[in-house]
Amino acid sequence: MDAPIVKIDNLVKRYKELVALDHFHLEIQEGEIFGLLGPNGSGKTTTINCLLSLLTYDKGTVELFGRPMRPDSYDIKRQIGIVMQNIAVFNELTVYENIDYFCSLYVKEKALRKQYVQEAIAFAGLEEFTRFRPKKLSGGLLRRLNIACGIAHKPRLIILDEPTVAVDPQSRNRILEGIVKLQEAGATIIYTSHYMEEVEQICTRIAIMDKGKNIAIGTKEELKKMIKKSEIITIDLEKLPETDRKSILELPHVYQADFSDHRLTVLCSGGRHNLLRVLNYLQEQQFSIGHVYSKPPTLNDVFLEITGKELRD
Amino acid sequence: MFSIIKYTWIRLIRNKTNLFWVLLFPIALGGLFQAAFSNLSSLEEFSPIPTAVVCSGDESSPLLTAAAANPLLSVYRCSSEEALAMLEEQQVDGILTIGDSITLTVDPNRSSARLNQSILQVFTEQCSINAALIKEAPAAAPALAADADFRKEVCYGRRWQDPYTQYFYNLMAMACMFTALSGIYISLENQGNLTVLGARKNCASTNKLFCIIGELIAYIGFEVLLNIIAFLFLIFVYGVDMRARLPLSLLTILISSAAGVSMGFFIGSASRRSESIKIGSVTAITLLCCFFSGLMQGNMRMVVEQHAPFFNRINPAALIADSFYCLNMLESLRRYTVNILTLVLLSVLFCLGGFLLTRRKRYADL
């Protein structure tokens, strides 16, 4: 395996009494879309700020591209693009001028910069809005401008800190597609979010954070395998006597069966054809079956099982 | 550096708040000053005293010539009857009867003409003394007649100037000091713990000091331009008499604007308070400095000079206003040079302080 592009080792960050990062470890390989998933206050943004050398930390090391990251590591900073959680653009400048300004902080050559700015505008789909000032843009377009400002200089490592907050579904999809395109073009992405669906959709590897700790890391499949639950079956029924509920509980791989509000919820751990077995039993007992749902566990289930609380608590 | 300066200029041109405070507000206030003070100046103009002159003796008396030639008097030659009638009808403030001697007749019940009556009394007494001297030495008559003009304008400085022009010196000082409001943004937009823009710029591969210097150059250049426009507007549109040593006046604006911007940069860097609190603080400090330099109360600088002269030596507004005063009123440039060097020193100290406060590259909290 190649040397990691990002290596955080034993990082501790305290805000007075509050421990924001508690001996945090992380390694990210080049070419990944790495998701940092966790509820608000779990330490995602603090991790990013330590990574960028914006924040002091109490203990640990941060290495980027195999070298220690310091505030004056300008050669490393040249290869990093940052898209902040809050919009960071100048209201007095147009879309084109904003992108050109931020690009100029990395790229000095004017002709090359012009080309990069045009490509960033095309990437973000802002061609029709180049002369608009930020106040004239919708929330989604503003987010796209924020991203374009962060990636125009073609960085190798792009850090996106909750880039889809308060964005309409259409813009969100466009942003997510764009992130995948950036990865395909060779960039490594660090993507923080508390929207598990987004992280599941685009990230090749995911770290789940809680209280400043990295509580689980792996691909989404690996994470889901970490928990007992592998399938959740939900069936609408008129009634279900207690004896039948206990019989279902005795079916192979079923470890939990609950009936309430005319709905049977069956949790299975591994195995195949679990739904078929449950349906066969109910039909044999001549129950009238309503809607039937079967779904694999989500990252929220992973988070719930590991921490005992919902991801969005 | 070029693109930092270019985009900072574009932002400043489009920033209406800055344009208002540094350009439009001084021009508007200058208009109000002009309207108010031009009336005051006209009130101080002296009108010749309407005086009836009755000749009761020699028509070629040098006293008659002296009375007619005196610019203090508006003389009506007439008979004694006509003169009394004019005095009764208040067409004249007094009657000079000139013969062997000179006598003055006034209406003692006219209190409104009391000042003019006093002047006529002094004139009469002077003429009586002169007449006695002429009797003894007739050759001195022409010289004594010429000396009868009591009004003499004395200029203690380089040239005469309307005393209310000092308010315009203070107005320019205020305009230069208001550039501090824009200087705040240099610190706000380069500090990672103050704004998201600052954090984004701190992540870039351009050195922070390089960004700050570029923005300082852009801000100072732009504010100088606005202040020069305001200054030229005062001179050429309002006709304010401040055009003496114009190149040095422009140099004063350059250095004063630099002092203002750097003061804003320093105050902006000094704490983590919000943008609005910093703007409020800078506005309060600026207006306080202007108050002590005499913007609101004309003699305030003199009061400070009597009780706390050192404050006048370090108050940027007082230094700026005094620099304009020196350029327009004093022959020597020594005091002006001291003022300008003090402003340069203050600018350097503010910039150094700002750099030291913003040099932190990592923050304990964002």
XYZ file of C-alpha atoms in Angstrom, chain A:
313
model
C 0.000 0.000 0.000
C 1.251 3.530 -0.851
C 2.055 6.039 1.870
C -1.132 7.771 2.998
C -1.809 11.242 1.631
C -3.252 12.234 5.021
C -1.990 10.842 8.291
C -3.334 12.000 11.632
C -1.860 10.297 14.650
C -2.990 10.485 18.258
C -4.490 13.966 17.837
C -5.847 15.619 20.974
C -7.594 18.989 20.905
C -9.180 20.552 23.970
C -11.347 23.657 24.263
C -10.825 24.320 27.982
C -12.682 21.416 29.650
C -14.181 20.047 26.446
C -12.176 17.385 24.635
C -12.974 17.994 20.963
C -10.566 15.381 19.597
C -9.635 12.476 21.800
C -6.534 10.625 20.555
C -7.842 10.687 17.026
C -6.223 8.554 14.319
C -6.827 8.699 10.585
C -5.106 7.617 7.385
C -6.383 8.456 3.917
C -4.974 7.019 0.704
C -4.592 8.978 -2.516
C -7.638 8.803 -4.798
C -10.179 8.108 -2.085
C -13.391 9.921 -1.350
C -13.151 9.704 2.374
C -16.221 10.478 4.423
C -16.099 11.856 7.934
C -19.529 11.084 9.326
C -20.794 12.098 12.706
C -23.427 14.128 14.492
C -23.007 17.857 15.040
C -20.276 18.480 17.609
C -18.579 15.145 17.013
C -15.295 16.830 15.984
C -15.423 16.732 12.176
C -14.741 20.438 11.591
C -12.139 20.509 14.374
C -10.351 17.638 12.610
C -10.385 19.599 9.346
C -9.113 22.775 11.033
C -6.269 20.886 12.715
C -5.476 19.231 9.410
C -5.209 22.653 7.763
C -3.042 24.005 10.590
C -5.660 26.627 11.407
C -6.053 25.334 14.950
C -3.484 24.592 17.595
C -3.735 21.134 19.142
C -2.565 19.711 22.413
C -1.013 16.482 21.225
C -0.407 14.386 18.132
C 0.909 14.808 14.617
C -0.591 15.723 11.261
C 1.152 14.740 8.039
C 0.025 15.599 4.522
C 1.681 14.166 1.437
C 4.184 12.443 3.739
C 5.364 15.681 5.366
C 4.436 17.375 8.634
C 1.778 20.029 8.103
C 2.676 23.443 9.524
C 1.109 26.899 9.045
C 3.951 27.912 6.738
C 3.917 24.727 4.646
C 2.998 26.732 1.555
C 4.113 24.004 -0.857
C 1.655 21.632 0.831
C -1.070 24.259 0.969
C -0.699 24.745 -2.794
C -2.007 21.195 -3.207
C -5.004 21.593 -0.902
C -8.426 22.969 -1.760
C -10.795 23.852 1.032
C -14.538 24.341 0.836
C -15.691 25.768 4.131
C -18.972 24.901 5.812
C -19.953 28.589 5.726
C -19.909 30.547 2.476
C -16.593 32.371 2.142
C -16.841 34.708 -0.860
C -16.696 38.463 -1.347
C -20.118 40.046 -1.817
C -18.654 42.921 -3.843
C -17.057 40.653 -6.460
C -18.828 38.802 -9.250
C -18.794 35.025 -9.593
C -15.868 35.183 -12.051
C -13.928 37.674 -9.948
C -14.372 35.646 -6.765
C -13.063 32.479 -8.369
C -10.200 34.365 -10.014
C -9.283 36.060 -6.731
C -9.071 32.845 -4.715
C -7.312 31.059 -7.564
C -4.753 33.897 -7.652
C -3.774 33.044 -4.071
C -2.429 29.752 -5.449
C -1.712 30.286 -9.150
C 0.375 33.298 -10.156
C 0.532 32.723 -13.912
C -2.286 34.748 -15.451
C -2.977 32.647 -18.577
C -3.035 29.391 -16.624
C -5.250 30.963 -14.007
C -7.720 32.130 -16.625
C -7.974 28.587 -17.934
C -8.436 27.180 -14.416
C -11.136 29.725 -13.614
C -13.056 28.862 -16.778
C -12.822 25.166 -15.945
C -14.020 25.770 -12.382
C -16.971 27.782 -13.695
C -17.868 24.971 -16.088
C -17.427 22.374 -13.352
C -19.793 24.215 -11.017
C -22.281 24.960 -13.811
C -22.034 28.708 -13.273
C -21.509 29.741 -16.916
C -24.698 31.804 -16.982
C -23.904 33.581 -13.725
C -20.300 34.741 -14.156
C -21.284 38.423 -13.941
C -23.631 37.933 -10.996
C -22.684 39.019 -7.523
C -23.246 36.523 -4.678
C -26.327 38.329 -3.348
C -28.118 37.617 -6.632
C -27.451 33.877 -6.434
C -29.749 31.247 -4.925
C -28.548 29.147 -1.991
C -27.595 26.260 -4.262
C -25.685 28.445 -6.720
C -23.904 30.134 -3.835
C -22.754 26.736 -2.541
C -21.517 25.880 -6.015
C -19.605 29.171 -6.155
C -18.117 28.361 -2.744
C -16.950 25.018 -4.122
C -15.603 26.553 -7.352
C -13.526 29.019 -5.288
C -12.048 26.120 -3.348
C -11.157 23.835 -6.220
C -10.242 26.213 -9.068
C -6.490 25.820 -8.558
C -6.743 22.057 -9.183
C -5.617 20.768 -5.804
C -4.615 17.152 -5.177
C -6.465 17.069 -1.874
C -9.911 18.654 -1.584
C -11.576 19.105 1.769
C -15.307 19.695 1.695
C -16.808 20.563 5.050
C -20.557 19.946 4.880
C -20.888 21.495 1.413
C -24.558 20.622 0.954
C -26.034 22.239 4.062
C -29.237 24.114 3.182
C -29.102 23.150 -0.482
C -32.046 22.080 -2.653
C -32.059 18.436 -3.882
C -31.193 19.409 -7.464
C -28.117 21.378 -6.431
C -27.180 18.687 -3.915
C -27.157 16.021 -6.623
C -25.089 18.259 -8.867
C -22.585 18.861 -6.074
C -22.322 15.142 -5.302
C -21.851 14.288 -8.975
C -19.175 16.968 -9.193
C -17.301 15.489 -6.241
C -17.220 12.089 -7.914
C -15.912 13.748 -11.093
C -13.130 15.422 -9.105
C -12.112 12.048 -7.724
C -12.185 10.545 -11.208
C -9.893 13.373 -12.324
C -7.362 12.235 -9.724
C -8.139 14.289 -6.624
C -8.415 12.870 -3.134
C -11.521 14.070 -1.312
C -12.267 14.440 2.366
C -15.981 14.888 2.771
C -17.561 15.720 6.098
C -21.282 15.497 6.606
C -23.955 14.468 8.997
C -26.124 13.334 6.062
C -25.471 9.583 6.012
C -27.209 9.154 2.646
C -24.681 11.440 0.936
C -21.730 9.761 2.582
C -23.070 6.322 1.628
C -23.687 7.490 -1.916
C -20.243 8.843 -2.785
C -17.606 7.843 -0.242
C -15.238 4.957 -0.871
C -14.301 4.818 2.815
C -15.981 6.259 5.851
C -14.949 7.109 9.374
C -17.734 7.472 11.907
C -16.923 10.018 14.599
C -18.464 10.612 17.972
C -17.219 12.762 20.875
C -13.917 13.418 19.120
C -13.173 9.753 18.557
C -13.019 7.631 15.472
C -15.446 4.884 16.470
C -15.512 2.938 13.202
C -13.735 3.089 9.876
C -14.036 1.190 6.605
C -16.066 0.926 3.435
C -19.814 1.149 3.906
C -20.034 -2.627 3.485
C -17.327 -3.167 6.078
C -19.056 -0.835 8.479
C -22.375 -2.598 8.072
C -20.719 -5.929 8.681
C -19.487 -4.641 12.006
C -23.001 -4.792 13.392
C -25.257 -7.742 14.054
C -28.113 -6.400 11.978
C -27.951 -7.270 8.277
C -31.596 -7.026 7.190
C -34.642 -5.209 8.485
C -38.003 -6.636 7.442
C -41.203 -4.677 8.030
C -44.636 -6.153 7.319
C -48.035 -4.538 7.895
C -50.462 -6.979 9.554
C -53.929 -6.723 11.096
C -52.856 -8.731 14.131
C -50.129 -11.058 15.326
C -50.646 -13.256 18.356
C -47.754 -13.548 20.770
C -47.270 -17.256 19.968
C -46.715 -16.431 16.281
C -44.279 -13.631 17.152
C -42.262 -16.147 19.194
C -42.392 -18.618 16.302
C -40.991 -15.988 13.927
C -38.246 -15.253 16.444
C -37.229 -18.909 16.167
C -36.733 -18.728 12.393
C -33.069 -18.930 11.229
C -31.023 -15.663 11.519
C -33.899 -13.785 13.172
C -32.764 -12.201 16.434
C -35.547 -9.735 17.088
C -39.244 -9.581 16.182
C -41.551 -6.834 17.421
C -45.212 -6.167 16.699
C -46.824 -2.822 17.392
C -49.289 -0.524 15.637
C -50.196 -3.288 13.154
C -46.596 -3.526 12.017
C -44.210 -6.440 12.400
C -40.509 -5.545 12.453
C -38.041 -8.404 12.088
C -34.294 -7.933 12.466
C -32.020 -10.548 10.900
C -28.320 -11.101 11.319
C -26.799 -12.404 8.115
C -28.153 -15.313 6.051
C -30.155 -15.252 2.843
C -33.886 -15.523 1.985
C -34.898 -14.149 5.386
C -37.866 -12.257 3.925
C -39.069 -15.358 2.057
C -38.975 -17.435 5.215
C -40.957 -14.889 7.213
C -43.563 -14.459 4.447
C -43.920 -18.242 4.066
C -44.603 -18.579 7.781
C -47.243 -15.831 7.749
C -48.972 -17.295 4.716
C -49.003 -20.747 6.264
C -50.742 -19.246 9.311
C -53.158 -17.503 6.912
C -52.442 -13.950 8.025
C -53.626 -11.111 5.827
C -50.442 -9.364 4.712
C -50.277 -5.645 3.866
C -47.222 -3.685 2.736
C -43.891 -5.504 2.921
C -40.495 -3.781 3.190
C -37.007 -5.218 3.351
C -33.889 -3.069 3.578
C -30.264 -3.503 4.480
C -28.933 -1.636 7.519
C -27.952 2.020 7.100
C -24.976 3.853 8.521
C -27.406 5.253 11.041
C -28.029 1.677 12.199
C -24.278 1.229 12.483
C -24.016 4.416 14.511
C -27.046 3.447 16.605
C -25.683 0.044 17.430
C -22.208 1.314 18.305
C -23.166 4.421 20.285
C -26.711 3.673 21.377
C -28.024 6.904 19.840
C -29.245 8.167 16.493
C -26.799 9.893 14.131
C -28.962 13.026 14.081
C -29.581 13.222 17.839
